[in-house]
Short mmCIF file of C-alpha atoms in Angstrom, two decimals:
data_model
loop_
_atom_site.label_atom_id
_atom_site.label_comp_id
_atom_site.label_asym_id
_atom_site.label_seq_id
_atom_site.Cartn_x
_atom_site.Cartn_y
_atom_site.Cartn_z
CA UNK A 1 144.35 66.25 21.31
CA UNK A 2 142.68 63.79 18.92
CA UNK A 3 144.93 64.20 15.94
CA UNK A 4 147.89 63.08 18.23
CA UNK A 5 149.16 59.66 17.69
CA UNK A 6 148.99 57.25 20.20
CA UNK A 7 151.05 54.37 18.58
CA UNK A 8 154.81 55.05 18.01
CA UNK A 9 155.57 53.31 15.17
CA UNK A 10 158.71 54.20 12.57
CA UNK A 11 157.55 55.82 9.12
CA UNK A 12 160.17 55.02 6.40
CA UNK A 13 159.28 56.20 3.21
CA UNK A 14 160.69 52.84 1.05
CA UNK A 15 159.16 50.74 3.35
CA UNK A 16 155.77 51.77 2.64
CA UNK A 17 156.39 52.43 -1.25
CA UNK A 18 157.51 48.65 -1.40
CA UNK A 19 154.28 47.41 0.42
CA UNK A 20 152.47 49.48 -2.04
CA UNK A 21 154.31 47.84 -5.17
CA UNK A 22 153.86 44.37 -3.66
CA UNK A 23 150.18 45.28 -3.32
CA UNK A 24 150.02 45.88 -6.86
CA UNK A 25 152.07 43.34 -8.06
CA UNK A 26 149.88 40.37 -5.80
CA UNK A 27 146.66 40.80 -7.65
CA UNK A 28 143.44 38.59 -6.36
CA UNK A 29 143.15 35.18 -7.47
CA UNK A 30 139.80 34.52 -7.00
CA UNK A 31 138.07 37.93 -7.49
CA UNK A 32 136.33 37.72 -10.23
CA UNK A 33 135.35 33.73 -9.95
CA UNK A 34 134.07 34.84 -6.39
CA UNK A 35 132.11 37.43 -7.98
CA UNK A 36 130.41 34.21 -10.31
CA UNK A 37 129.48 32.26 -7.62
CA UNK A 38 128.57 34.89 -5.62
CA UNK A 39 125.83 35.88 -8.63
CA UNK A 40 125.18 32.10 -9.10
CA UNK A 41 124.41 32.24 -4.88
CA UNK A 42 121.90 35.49 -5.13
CA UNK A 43 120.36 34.17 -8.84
CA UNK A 44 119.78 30.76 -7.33
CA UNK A 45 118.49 31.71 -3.87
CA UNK A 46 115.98 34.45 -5.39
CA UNK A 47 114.65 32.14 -7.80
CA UNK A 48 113.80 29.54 -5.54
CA UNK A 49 111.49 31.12 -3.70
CA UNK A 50 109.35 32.13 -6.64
CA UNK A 51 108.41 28.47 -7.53
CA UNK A 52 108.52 27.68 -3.20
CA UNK A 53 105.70 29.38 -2.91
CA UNK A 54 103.64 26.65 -5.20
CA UNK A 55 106.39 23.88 -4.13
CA UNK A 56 108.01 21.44 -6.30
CA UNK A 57 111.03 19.76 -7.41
CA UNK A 58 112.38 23.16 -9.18
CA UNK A 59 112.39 24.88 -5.82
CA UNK A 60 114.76 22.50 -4.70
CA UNK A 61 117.17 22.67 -7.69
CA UNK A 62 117.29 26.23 -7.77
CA UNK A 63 117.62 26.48 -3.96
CA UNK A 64 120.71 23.93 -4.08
CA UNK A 65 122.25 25.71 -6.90
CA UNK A 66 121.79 28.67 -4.93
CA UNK A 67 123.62 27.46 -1.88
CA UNK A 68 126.04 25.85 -3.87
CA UNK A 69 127.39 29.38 -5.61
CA UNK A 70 126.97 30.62 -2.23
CA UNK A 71 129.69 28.07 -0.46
CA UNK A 72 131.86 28.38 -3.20
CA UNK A 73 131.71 32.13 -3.27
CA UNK A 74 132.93 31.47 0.52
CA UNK A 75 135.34 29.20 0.12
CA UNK A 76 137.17 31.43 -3.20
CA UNK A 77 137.31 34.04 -0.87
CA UNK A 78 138.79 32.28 1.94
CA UNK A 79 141.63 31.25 0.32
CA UNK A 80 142.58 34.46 -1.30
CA UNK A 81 142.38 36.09 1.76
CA UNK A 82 144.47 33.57 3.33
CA UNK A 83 146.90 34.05 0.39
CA UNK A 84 147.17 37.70 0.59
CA UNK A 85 147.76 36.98 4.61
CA UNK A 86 150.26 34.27 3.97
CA UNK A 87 152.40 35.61 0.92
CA UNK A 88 152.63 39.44 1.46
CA UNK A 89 154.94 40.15 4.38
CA UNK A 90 156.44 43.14 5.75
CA UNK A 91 159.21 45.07 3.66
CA UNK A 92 161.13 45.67 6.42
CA UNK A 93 161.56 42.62 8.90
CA UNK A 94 160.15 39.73 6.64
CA UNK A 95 157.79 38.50 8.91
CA UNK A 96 153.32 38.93 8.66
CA UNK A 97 152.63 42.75 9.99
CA UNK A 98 149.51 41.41 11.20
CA UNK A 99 150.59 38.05 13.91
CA UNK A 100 147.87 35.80 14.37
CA UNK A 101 145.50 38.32 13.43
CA UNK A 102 144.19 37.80 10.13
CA UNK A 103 142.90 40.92 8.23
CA UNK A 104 142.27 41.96 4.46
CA UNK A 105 145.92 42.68 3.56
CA UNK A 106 144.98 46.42 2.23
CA UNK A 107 143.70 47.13 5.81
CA UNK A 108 146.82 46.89 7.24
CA UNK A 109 148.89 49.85 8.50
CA UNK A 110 151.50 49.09 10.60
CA UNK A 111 153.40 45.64 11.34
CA UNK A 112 152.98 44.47 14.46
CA UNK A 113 156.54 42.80 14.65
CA UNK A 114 158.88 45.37 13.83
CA UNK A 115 156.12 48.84 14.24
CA UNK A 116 157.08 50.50 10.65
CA UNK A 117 154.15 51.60 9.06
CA UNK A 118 152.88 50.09 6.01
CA UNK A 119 150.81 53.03 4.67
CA UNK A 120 151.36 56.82 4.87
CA UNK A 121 149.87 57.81 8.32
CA UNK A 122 147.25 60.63 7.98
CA UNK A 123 149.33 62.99 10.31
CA UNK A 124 152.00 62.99 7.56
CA UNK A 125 151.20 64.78 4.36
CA UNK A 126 152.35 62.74 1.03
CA UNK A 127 155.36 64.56 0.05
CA UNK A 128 154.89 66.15 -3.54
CA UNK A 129 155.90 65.16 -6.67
CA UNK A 130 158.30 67.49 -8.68
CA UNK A 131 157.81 65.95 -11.87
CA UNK A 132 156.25 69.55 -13.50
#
């Protein structure tokens, strides 16, 4: 009884192999200046609190350039997500699978609009490729 769906969505095979190509083709923006910051953030923060424990002005510097990378790491990741959940829409009616909801785009299965799936479900083996 557990392997048994309980959602009764439509699988169509091109629908999900063009949500995989637009995947692909929409690569992050942000990724890898996020990642920066985000070093900047931990670098910063855990350097601070060496020289905090004698205090001083170079606490202070290091602590604001730590929570600097840190809202910027934030913000670059913000807005790619909200990219992904603006720009990739569903191959089959057009529209956001996810509504209002807004989720990492490669977490999505299904559209909530028209129910097609967006990824192979795991009840469905991946049909095999006869390219030997």
């Amino acid at each position: 009884m557990a392997d048994t769906p309980t959602m009764r969505a439509t699988y169509g095979p091109r629908v999900v192999r063009a949500r995989q190509q637009a995947l692909a083709a929409h690569l992050p923006l942000f990724r890898k200046g996020a990642s920066v910051a985000a070093v900047v953030a931990v670098a910063g923060l855990g350097l601070s609190c060496v020289p905090a424990l004698h205090g001083g002005a170079v606490a202070l510097v290091l602590f604001g350039w730590g929570l600097a990378g840190a809202l910027l790491a934030a913000l670059l990741l913000a807005l790619d997500h909200e990219r992904h959940a603006v720009d990739l829409c569903c191959p089959h009616c057009g529209r956001n699978p996810t509504g209002m909801q807004r989720q990492a785009a490669t977490w999505i299965d299904h559209c909530v609009h028209c129910l097609y799936w967006l990824k192979t479900p795991p009840w469905i083996a991946p049909a095999a490729d006869d390219a030997t």
